[in-house]
Coordinates of C-alpha atoms in Angstrom, one line a residue:
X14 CA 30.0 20.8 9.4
X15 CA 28.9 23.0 6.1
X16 CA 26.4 24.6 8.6
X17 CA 28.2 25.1 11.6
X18 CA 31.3 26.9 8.7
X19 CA 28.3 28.9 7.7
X20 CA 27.3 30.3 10.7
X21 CA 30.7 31.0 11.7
X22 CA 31.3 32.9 8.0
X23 CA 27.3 35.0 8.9
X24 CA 29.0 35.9 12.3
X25 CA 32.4 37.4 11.3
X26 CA 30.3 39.3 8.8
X27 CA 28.3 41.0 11.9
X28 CA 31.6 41.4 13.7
X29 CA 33.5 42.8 10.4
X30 CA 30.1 45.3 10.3
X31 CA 30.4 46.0 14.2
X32 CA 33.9 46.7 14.0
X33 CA 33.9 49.2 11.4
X34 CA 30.9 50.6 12.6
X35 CA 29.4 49.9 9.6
X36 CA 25.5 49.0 9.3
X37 CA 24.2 45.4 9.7
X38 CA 22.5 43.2 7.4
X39 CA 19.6 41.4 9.2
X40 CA 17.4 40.2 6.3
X41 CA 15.9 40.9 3.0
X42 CA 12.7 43.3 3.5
X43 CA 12.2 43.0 -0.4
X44 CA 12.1 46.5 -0.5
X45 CA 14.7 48.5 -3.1
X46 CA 16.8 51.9 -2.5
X47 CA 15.7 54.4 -4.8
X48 CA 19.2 54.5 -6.2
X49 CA 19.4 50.8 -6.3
X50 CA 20.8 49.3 -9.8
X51 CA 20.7 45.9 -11.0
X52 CA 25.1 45.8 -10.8
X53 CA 24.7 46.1 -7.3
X54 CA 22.8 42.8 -6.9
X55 CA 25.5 40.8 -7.4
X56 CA 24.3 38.4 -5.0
X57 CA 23.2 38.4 -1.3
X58 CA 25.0 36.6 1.9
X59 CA 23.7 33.2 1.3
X60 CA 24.5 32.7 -2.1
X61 CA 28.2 34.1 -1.4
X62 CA 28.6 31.3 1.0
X63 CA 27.1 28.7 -0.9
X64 CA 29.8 29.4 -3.8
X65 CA 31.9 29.6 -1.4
X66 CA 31.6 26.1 0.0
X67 CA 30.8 24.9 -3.1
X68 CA 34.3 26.2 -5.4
X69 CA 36.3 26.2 -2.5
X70 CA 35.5 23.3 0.2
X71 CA 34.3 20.2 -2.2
X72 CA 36.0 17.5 0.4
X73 CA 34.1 19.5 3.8
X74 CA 37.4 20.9 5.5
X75 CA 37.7 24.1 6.7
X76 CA 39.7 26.9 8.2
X77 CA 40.4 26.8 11.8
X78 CA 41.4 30.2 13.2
X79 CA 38.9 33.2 13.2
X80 CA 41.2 35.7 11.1
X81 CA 40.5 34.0 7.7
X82 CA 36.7 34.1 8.4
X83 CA 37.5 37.7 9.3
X84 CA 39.2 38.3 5.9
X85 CA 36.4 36.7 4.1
X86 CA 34.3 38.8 5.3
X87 CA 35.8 42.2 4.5
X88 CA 35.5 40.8 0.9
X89 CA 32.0 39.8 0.9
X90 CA 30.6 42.6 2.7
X91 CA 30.6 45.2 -0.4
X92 CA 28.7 42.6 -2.5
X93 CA 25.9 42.0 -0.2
X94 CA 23.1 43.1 -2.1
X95 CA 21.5 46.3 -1.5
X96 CA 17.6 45.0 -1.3
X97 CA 18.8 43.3 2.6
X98 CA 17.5 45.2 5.8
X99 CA 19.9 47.1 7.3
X100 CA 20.6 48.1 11.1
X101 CA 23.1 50.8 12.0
X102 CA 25.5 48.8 13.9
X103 CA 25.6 51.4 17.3
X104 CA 21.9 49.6 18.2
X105 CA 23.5 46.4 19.1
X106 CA 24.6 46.3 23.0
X107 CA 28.4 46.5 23.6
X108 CA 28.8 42.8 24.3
X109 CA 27.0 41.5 21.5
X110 CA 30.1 41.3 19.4
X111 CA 32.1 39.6 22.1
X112 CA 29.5 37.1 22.0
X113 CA 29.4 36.6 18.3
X114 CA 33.3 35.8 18.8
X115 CA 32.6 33.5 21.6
X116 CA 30.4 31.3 19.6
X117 CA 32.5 31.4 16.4
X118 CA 35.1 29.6 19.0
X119 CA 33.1 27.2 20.5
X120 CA 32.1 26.3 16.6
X121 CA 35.5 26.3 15.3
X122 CA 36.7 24.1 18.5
X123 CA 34.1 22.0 17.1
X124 CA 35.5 21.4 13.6
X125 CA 38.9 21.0 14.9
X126 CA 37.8 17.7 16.6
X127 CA 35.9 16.5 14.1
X128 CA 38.6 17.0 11.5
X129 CA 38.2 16.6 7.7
X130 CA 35.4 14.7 7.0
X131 CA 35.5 11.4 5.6
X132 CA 32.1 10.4 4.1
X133 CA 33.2 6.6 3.4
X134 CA 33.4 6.7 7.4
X135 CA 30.1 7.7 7.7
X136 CA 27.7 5.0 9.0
X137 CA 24.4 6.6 8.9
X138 CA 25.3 7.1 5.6
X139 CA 25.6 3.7 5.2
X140 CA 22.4 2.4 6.4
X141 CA 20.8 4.9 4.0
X142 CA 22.7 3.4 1.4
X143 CA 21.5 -0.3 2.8
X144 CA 18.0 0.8 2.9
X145 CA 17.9 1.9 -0.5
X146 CA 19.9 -1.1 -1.9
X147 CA 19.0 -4.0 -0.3
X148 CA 15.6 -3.1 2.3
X149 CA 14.0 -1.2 -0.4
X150 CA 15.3 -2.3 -3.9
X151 CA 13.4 -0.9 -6.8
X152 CA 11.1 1.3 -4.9
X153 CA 10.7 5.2 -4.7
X154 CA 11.8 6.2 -1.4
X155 CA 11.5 9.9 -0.2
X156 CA 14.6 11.0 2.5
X157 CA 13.9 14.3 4.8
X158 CA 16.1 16.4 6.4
X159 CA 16.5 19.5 8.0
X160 CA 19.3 21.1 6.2
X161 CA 19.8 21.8 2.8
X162 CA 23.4 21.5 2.9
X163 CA 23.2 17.5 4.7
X164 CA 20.3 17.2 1.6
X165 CA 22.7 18.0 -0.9
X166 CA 25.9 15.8 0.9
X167 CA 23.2 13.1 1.3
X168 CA 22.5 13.2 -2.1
X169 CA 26.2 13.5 -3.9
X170 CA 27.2 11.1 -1.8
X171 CA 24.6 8.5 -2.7
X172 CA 25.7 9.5 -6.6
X173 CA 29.5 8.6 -5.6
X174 CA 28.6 5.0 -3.7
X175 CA 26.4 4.1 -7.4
X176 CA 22.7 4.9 -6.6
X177 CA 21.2 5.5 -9.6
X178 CA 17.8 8.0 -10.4
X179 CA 18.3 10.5 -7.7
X180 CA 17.4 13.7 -7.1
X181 CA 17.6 16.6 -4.3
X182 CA 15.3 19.5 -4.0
X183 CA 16.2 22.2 -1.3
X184 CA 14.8 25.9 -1.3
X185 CA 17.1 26.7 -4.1
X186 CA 16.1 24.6 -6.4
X187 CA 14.6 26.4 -9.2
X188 CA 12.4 23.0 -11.1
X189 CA 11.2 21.6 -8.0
X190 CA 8.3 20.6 -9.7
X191 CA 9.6 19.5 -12.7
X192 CA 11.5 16.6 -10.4
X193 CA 8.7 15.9 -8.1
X194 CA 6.4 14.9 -11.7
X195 CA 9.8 12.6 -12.5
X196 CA 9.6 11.3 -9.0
X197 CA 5.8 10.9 -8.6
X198 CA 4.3 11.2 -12.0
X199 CA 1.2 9.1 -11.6
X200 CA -0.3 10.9 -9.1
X201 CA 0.5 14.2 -10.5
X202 CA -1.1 13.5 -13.9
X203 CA 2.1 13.2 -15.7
X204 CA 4.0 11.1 -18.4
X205 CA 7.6 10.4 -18.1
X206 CA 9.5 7.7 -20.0
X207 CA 11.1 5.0 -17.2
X208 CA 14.4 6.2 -17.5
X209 CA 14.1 9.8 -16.9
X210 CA 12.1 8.5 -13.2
X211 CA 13.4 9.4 -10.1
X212 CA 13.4 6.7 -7.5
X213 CA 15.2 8.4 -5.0
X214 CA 14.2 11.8 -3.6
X215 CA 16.5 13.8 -1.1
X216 CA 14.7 16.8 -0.1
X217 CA 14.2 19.4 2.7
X218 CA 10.9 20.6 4.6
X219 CA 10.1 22.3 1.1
X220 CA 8.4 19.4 0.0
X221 CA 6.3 18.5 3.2
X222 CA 3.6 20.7 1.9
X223 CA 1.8 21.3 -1.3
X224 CA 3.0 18.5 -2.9
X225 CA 1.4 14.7 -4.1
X226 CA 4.6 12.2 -3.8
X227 CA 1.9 9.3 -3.0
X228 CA 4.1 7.4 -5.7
X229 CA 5.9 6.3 -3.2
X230 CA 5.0 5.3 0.3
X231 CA 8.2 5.0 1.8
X232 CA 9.6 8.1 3.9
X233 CA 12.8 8.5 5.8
X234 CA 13.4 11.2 8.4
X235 CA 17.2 11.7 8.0
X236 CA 17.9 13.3 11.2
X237 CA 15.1 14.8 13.8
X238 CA 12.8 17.8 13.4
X239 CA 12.7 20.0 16.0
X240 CA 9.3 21.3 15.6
X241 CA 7.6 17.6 15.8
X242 CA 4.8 18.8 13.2
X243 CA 7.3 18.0 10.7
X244 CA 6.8 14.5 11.0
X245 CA 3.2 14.6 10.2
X246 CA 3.5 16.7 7.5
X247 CA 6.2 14.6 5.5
X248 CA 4.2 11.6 6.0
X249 CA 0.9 13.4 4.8
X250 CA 3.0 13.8 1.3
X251 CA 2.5 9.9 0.6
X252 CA -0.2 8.8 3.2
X253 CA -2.9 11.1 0.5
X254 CA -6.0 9.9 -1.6
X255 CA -4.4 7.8 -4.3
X256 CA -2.3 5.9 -2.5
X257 CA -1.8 2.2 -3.6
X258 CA 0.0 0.3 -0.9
X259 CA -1.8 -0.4 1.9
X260 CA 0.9 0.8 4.5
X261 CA 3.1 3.8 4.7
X262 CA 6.6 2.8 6.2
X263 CA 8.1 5.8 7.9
X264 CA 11.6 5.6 9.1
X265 CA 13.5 8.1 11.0
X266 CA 17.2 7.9 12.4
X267 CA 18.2 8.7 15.7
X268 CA 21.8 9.8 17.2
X269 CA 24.1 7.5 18.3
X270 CA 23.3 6.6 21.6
X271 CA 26.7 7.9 22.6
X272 CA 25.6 10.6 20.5
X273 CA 22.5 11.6 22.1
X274 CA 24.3 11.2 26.1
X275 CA 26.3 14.7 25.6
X276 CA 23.9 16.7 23.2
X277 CA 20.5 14.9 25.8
X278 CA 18.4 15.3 22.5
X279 CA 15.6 13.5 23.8
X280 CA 15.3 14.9 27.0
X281 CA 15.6 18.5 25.4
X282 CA 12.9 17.6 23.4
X283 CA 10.9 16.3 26.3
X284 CA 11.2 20.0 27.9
X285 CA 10.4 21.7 25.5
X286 CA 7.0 19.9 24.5
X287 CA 6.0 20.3 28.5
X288 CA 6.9 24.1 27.8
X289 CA 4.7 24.5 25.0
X290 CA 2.0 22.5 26.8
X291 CA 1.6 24.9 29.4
X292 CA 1.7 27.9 27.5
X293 CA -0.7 26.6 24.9
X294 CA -2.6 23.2 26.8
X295 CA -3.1 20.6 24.5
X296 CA -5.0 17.1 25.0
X297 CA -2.2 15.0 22.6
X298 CA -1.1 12.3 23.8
X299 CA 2.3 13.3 23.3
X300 CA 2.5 16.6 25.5
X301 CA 2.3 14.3 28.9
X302 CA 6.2 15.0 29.0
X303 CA 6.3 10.9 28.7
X304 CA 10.2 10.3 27.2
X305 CA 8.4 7.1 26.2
X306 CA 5.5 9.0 24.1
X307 CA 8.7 10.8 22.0
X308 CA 10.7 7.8 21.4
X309 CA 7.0 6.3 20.2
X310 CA 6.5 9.9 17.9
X311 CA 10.2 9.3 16.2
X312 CA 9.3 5.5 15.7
X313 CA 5.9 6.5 14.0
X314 CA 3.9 4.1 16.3
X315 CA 0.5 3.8 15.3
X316 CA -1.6 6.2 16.7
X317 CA 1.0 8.2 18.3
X318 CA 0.5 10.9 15.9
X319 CA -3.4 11.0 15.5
X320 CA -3.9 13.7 17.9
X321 CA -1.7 16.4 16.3
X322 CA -3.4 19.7 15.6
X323 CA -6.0 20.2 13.0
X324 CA -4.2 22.9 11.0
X325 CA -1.3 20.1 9.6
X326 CA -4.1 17.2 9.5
X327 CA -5.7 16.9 5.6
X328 CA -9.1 16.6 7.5
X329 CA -11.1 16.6 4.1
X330 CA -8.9 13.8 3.0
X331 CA -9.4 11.5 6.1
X332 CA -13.4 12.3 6.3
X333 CA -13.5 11.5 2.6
X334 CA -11.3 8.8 3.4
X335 CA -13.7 6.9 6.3
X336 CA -16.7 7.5 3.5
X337 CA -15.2 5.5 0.9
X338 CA -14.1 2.7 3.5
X339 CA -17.4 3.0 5.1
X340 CA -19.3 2.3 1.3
X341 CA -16.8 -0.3 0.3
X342 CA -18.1 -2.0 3.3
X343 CA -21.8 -1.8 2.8
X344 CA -23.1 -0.3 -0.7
X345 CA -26.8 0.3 0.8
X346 CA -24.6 3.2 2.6
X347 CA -24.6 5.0 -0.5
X348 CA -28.1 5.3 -1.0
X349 CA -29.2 5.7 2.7
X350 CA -26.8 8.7 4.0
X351 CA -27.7 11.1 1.4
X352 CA -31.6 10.6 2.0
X353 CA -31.2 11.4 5.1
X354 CA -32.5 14.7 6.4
X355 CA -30.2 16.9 8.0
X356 CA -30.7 17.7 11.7
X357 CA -30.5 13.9 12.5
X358 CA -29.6 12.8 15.7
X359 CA -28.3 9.7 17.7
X360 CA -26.1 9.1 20.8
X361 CA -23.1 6.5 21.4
X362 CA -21.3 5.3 24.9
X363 CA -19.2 7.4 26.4
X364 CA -15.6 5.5 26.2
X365 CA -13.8 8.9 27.0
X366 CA -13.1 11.2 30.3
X367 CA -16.6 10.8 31.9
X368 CA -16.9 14.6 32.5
X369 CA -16.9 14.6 29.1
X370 CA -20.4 13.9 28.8
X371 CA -22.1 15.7 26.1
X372 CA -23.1 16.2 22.2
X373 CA -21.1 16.5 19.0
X374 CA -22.6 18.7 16.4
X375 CA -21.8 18.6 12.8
X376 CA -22.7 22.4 11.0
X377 CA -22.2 24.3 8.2
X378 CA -20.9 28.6 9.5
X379 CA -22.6 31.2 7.4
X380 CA -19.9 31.5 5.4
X381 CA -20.4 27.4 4.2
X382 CA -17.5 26.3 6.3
X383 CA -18.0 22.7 7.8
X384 CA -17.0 22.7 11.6
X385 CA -17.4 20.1 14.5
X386 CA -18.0 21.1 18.2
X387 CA -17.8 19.1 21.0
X388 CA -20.0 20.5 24.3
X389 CA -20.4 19.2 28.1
X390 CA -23.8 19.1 29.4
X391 CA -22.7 22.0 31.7
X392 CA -22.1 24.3 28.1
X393 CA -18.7 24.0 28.5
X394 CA -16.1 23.3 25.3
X395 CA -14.6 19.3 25.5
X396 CA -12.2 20.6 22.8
X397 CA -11.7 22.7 19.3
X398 CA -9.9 20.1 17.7
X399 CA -11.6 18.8 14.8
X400 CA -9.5 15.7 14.3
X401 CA -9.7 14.9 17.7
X402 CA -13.5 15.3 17.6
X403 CA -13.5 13.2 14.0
X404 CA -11.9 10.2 16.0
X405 CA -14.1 10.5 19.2
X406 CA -17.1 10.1 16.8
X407 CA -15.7 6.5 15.3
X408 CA -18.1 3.3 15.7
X409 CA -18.7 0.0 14.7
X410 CA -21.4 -0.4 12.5
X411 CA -22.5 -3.0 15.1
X412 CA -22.6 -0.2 18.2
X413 CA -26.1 0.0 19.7
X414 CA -27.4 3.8 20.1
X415 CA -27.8 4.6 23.5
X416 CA -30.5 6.6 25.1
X417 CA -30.1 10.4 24.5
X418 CA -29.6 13.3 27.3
X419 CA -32.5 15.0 28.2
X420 CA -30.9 18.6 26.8
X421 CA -29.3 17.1 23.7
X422 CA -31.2 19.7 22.0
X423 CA -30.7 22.4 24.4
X424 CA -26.7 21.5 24.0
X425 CA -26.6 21.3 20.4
X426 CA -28.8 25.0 20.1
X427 CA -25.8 26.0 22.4
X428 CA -23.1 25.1 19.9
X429 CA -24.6 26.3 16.8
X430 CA -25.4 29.7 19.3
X431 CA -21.3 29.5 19.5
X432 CA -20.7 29.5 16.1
X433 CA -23.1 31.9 14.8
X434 CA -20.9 34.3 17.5
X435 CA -17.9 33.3 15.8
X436 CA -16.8 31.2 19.0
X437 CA -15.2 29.0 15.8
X438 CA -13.6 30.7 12.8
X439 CA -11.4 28.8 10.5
X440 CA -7.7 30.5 9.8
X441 CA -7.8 33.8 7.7
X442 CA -9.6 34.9 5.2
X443 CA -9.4 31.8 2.9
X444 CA -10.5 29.5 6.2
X445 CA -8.6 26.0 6.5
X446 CA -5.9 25.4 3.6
X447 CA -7.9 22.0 3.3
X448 CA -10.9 24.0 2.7
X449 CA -12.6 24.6 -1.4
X450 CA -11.7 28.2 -1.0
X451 CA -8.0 28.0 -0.2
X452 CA -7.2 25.2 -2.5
X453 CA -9.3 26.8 -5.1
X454 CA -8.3 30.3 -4.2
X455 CA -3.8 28.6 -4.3
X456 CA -4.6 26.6 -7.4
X457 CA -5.8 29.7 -9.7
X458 CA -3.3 32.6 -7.9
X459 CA -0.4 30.1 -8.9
X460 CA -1.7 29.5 -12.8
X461 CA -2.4 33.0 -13.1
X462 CA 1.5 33.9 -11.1
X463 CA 3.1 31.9 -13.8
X464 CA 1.0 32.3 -17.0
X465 CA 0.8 36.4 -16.3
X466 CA 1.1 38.1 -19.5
X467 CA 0.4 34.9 -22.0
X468 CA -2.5 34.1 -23.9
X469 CA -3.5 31.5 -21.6
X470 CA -4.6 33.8 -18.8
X471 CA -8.6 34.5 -19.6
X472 CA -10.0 38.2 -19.5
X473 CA -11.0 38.6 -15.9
X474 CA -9.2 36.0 -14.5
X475 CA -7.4 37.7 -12.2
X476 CA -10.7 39.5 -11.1
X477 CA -12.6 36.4 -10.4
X478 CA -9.6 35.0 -8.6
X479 CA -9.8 38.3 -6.4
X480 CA -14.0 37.8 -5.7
X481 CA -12.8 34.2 -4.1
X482 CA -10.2 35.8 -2.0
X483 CA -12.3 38.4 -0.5
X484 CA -15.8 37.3 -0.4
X485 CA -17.9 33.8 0.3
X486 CA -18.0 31.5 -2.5
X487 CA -22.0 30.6 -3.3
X488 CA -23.0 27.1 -2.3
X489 CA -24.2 25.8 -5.7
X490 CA -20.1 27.2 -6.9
X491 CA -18.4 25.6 -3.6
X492 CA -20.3 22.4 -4.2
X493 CA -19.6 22.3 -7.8
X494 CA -15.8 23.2 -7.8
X495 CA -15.0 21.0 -4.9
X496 CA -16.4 18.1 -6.6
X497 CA -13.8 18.9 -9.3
X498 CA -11.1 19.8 -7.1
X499 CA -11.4 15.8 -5.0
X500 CA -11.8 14.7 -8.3
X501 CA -7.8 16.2 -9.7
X502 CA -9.6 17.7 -12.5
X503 CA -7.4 19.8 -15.0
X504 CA -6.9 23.6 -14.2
X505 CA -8.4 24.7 -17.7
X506 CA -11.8 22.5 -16.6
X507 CA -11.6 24.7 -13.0
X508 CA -11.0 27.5 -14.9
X509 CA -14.0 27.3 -17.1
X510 CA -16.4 26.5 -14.7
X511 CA -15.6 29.5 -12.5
X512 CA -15.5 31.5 -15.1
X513 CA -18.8 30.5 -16.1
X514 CA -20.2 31.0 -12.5
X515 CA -18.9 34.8 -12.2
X516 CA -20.3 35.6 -15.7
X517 CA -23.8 34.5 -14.2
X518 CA -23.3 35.9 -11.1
X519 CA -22.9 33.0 -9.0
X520 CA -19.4 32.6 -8.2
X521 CA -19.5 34.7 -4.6
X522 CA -21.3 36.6 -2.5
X523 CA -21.0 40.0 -2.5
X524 CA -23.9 41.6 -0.9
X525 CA -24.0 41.9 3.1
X526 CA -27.3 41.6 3.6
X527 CA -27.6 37.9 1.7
X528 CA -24.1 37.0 3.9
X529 CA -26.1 38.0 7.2
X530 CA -29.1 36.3 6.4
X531 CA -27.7 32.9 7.0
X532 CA -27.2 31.1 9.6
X533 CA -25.3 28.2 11.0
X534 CA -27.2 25.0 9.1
X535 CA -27.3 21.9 11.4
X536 CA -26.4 18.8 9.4
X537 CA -26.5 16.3 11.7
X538 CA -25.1 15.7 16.2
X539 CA -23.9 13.0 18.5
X540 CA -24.4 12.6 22.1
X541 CA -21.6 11.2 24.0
X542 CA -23.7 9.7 27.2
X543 CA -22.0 7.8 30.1
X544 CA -23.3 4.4 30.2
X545 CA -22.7 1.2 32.3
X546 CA -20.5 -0.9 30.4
X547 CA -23.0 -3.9 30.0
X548 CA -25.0 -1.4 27.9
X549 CA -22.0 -1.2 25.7

């Protein structure tokens, strides 16, 4: 209801601007007037209707009729700050304000059914409350949603009903961190006394990313993502290297069946995942436009969600992940694998699409970049997914080699021929945010961000942390730094070493000719041969 009074409030603000034509905010550019003064940033459209909901509409009841949304307008508009974009209002088409009134009906119809809202009645509420009382006693439990206003109900709420050690972090919140160390402190490095811990944590998509919450390993999807990444990426907070339990229990609510029959959630959803699959293809299991495969994605069944794009997967995590299973299982692994030469080669069954026939080659690019390619016999790509091609790789110890293709060489000289043309480049500048560089490159930018101007910001910092960002770090540097970097080692140890490495001129490379020089390294490839099943 908070959102649907918000939208109706940023509406009557475009129709109070059209109306009068007066120009129309349509988002903050960052960019200042030159006769902009601090006064006149009193505060910008959101914040005004955050106060607004927050002094004025504590119990969630609001107007009905469009004329005191109209009102409140003319009084906010003044105060918008002056940094917002601006578009004169004679660009929009005539009927774009008769629209904007036509929805701000529709909405305010809406709240007139639902009435004043009454949060004891509120039964997903309850079975929150029920989850974290009686399903989940005692543990640390992490609750997503979409909205930051339902985050913060969700969370007052929970305060009224007597759940103790709670938080709620939404864009807005200004110690984010400081909450998530309370909530997860062992894996963050930190030291909280028990009764400053947070057990529960109400947050928004603001804490999917960038964040170690592997404290807990509990997580509950509130109400349904639309973009379905979302769900991966909140799990990945607590299913990350230094997790204890040995199962991550996910969670997620849908509507009321009732619910669901007039909005057809699922079935929108089911069209719009067939619409992105045309445009874009995908081989995920979950783009065959099945109604089942989304009702398995919302229920997290296992394996549903393996097949999800590579730039939301921690890849270096889960490749770690299978090495330390893989040694725990067999210690002479330890000492065989890294005498190994590189340029090894063997061949497995073929469990997959037959016409997949082909080899899987593991390289290093020229700019030290690790990256998987999967090619037919024919030359043809199978796919550029790298988690997809991680899994396809997967054996028993057990698995007898099979006998290779005649032009496994001739395939695997094709791929590396692909990557040395750049037929694979990882995302921007700083490559895969799972890579050394970009956690490397994040971890420093943000230390130096928030330390500018101190004395704990070394000379040439800021100079070293611009080398990473623009050229390739040097092996013996990317080797070194990721080993600290799996390892959570402190920033003032990260800091030291590359400082010490671009004092000795071994941080980067700078010089083109060295860069050009090298060449895709072959570490090791797989064929993927058909095979009668008896030879299994």
């Amino acid at each position: 209801m908070t959102s649907i009074y918000r939208h109706i409030l940023r509406n009557s603000i475009y129709i109070y601007a059209i109306e009068n034509n007066l120009k129309v905010p349509i988002g903050d550019d960052g960019n200042l007037p030159d006769d902009y003064t601090e006064e006149q940033d009193d505060t910008n459209l959101f914040e005004i209707i955050d106060t607004r909901i927050e002094k004025e509409h504590p119990h969630i009841s609001f107007p009905l009729d469009l004329d005191s949304y109209l009102k409140v307008a003319e009084s906010y508009y003044p105060n918008i700050k002056k940094s917002i974009s601006w578009l004169p209002s004679e660009y929009f088409v005539k009927g774009f304000k008769t629209a904007l009134k036509k929805d701000c009906m529709t909405l305010l119809e809406m709240l007139s059914i639902c009435g004043t809202w009454q949060a004891e009645n509120d039964r997903k509420l309850d079975s929150l409350q029920n989850l974290i009382t009686k399903t989940h006693k005692n543990e640390k439990i992490l609750v997503f949603t979409q909205f930051s206003d339902t985050a913060q109900y969700i969370a007052e709420q929970l305060k009224i009903r007597g759940i103790e050690k709670i938080a709620c972090v939404t864009g807005d919140t200004e110690n984010a961190t400081v909450l998530v160390n309370r909530f997860s402190p062992e894996s963050n490095g930190e030291s909280v006394r028990a009764e400053d811990e947070i057990n529960v944590m109400i947050a928004t998509d603001v804490l999917s990313e960038g964040q170690n919450l592997q404290d807990s390993h509990i997580v509950v999807n509130y109400d349904l993502p639309w973009a379905i990444i979302r769900l991966i990426q909140r799990a990945g907070r607590v299913d990350r290297i230094g997790q204890k339990s040995d199962t991550i229990q996910c969670y997620s609510f849908f509507p009321a069946e009732g619910i669901d029959k007039i909005i057809n959630l699922r079935k929108r959803l089911n069209d719009r995942i067939n619409e992105n699959a045309k445009v874009v293809g995908s081989d995920e299991i979950f783009f065959e436009g099945n109604e089942k495969n989304i009702k398995d994605l919302y229920n997290e069944k296992n394996g549903v969600l393996d097949d999800e794009e590579d730039g939301d997967v921690d890849l270096a995590s889960q490749a770690y992940q299978i090495w330390t299973n893989a040694i725990k299982g067999d210690k002479n692994l330890e000492r065989i694998i890294p005498a190994l030469s590189n340029v090894i080669y063997s061949s497995k069954g073929n469990p997959f699409n037959k016409k997949d026939e082909g080899v899987i080659t593991y390289a290093k690019t020229k700019d030290g970049n690790d990256m998987l390619t999967w090619m037919r016999k024919d030359g043809s790509v199978v796919t550029q997914s790298q988690k997809v091609i991680l899994d396809s790789m997967a054996c028993e110890m057990s698995e007898p080699t099979v006998t290779n293709l005649e032009n496994h060489h001739k395939i695997v000289e094709s791929s590396v021929k692909l990557i040395k043309d750049s037929g694979f480049k990882s995302s921007g500048i700083l490559g895969s945010r799972f890579g050394t560089k970009y956690q490397l490159y994040t971890k420093l930018y943000n230390y130096w961000k928030e330390n500018e101007g101190t004395l704990f910001i070394p000379e040439n910092l800021k100079s070293a942390i611009d080398d990473i960002y623009n050229y390739t770090l040097k092996e013996k540097a990317k080797d070194t730094l990721s080993l600290l970097l799996r390892r959570d080692a402190s920033i003032d140890s990260i800091i030291d070493l590359v400082m010490e490495y671009k004092d000795s001129d071994e941080l980067v490379i700078k010089k083109d000719d060295e860069l050009s020089n090298r060449t895709p390294q072959i570490i090791c490839s797989m064929g993927i041969v058909n095979c009668k099943k008896e030879e299994l």
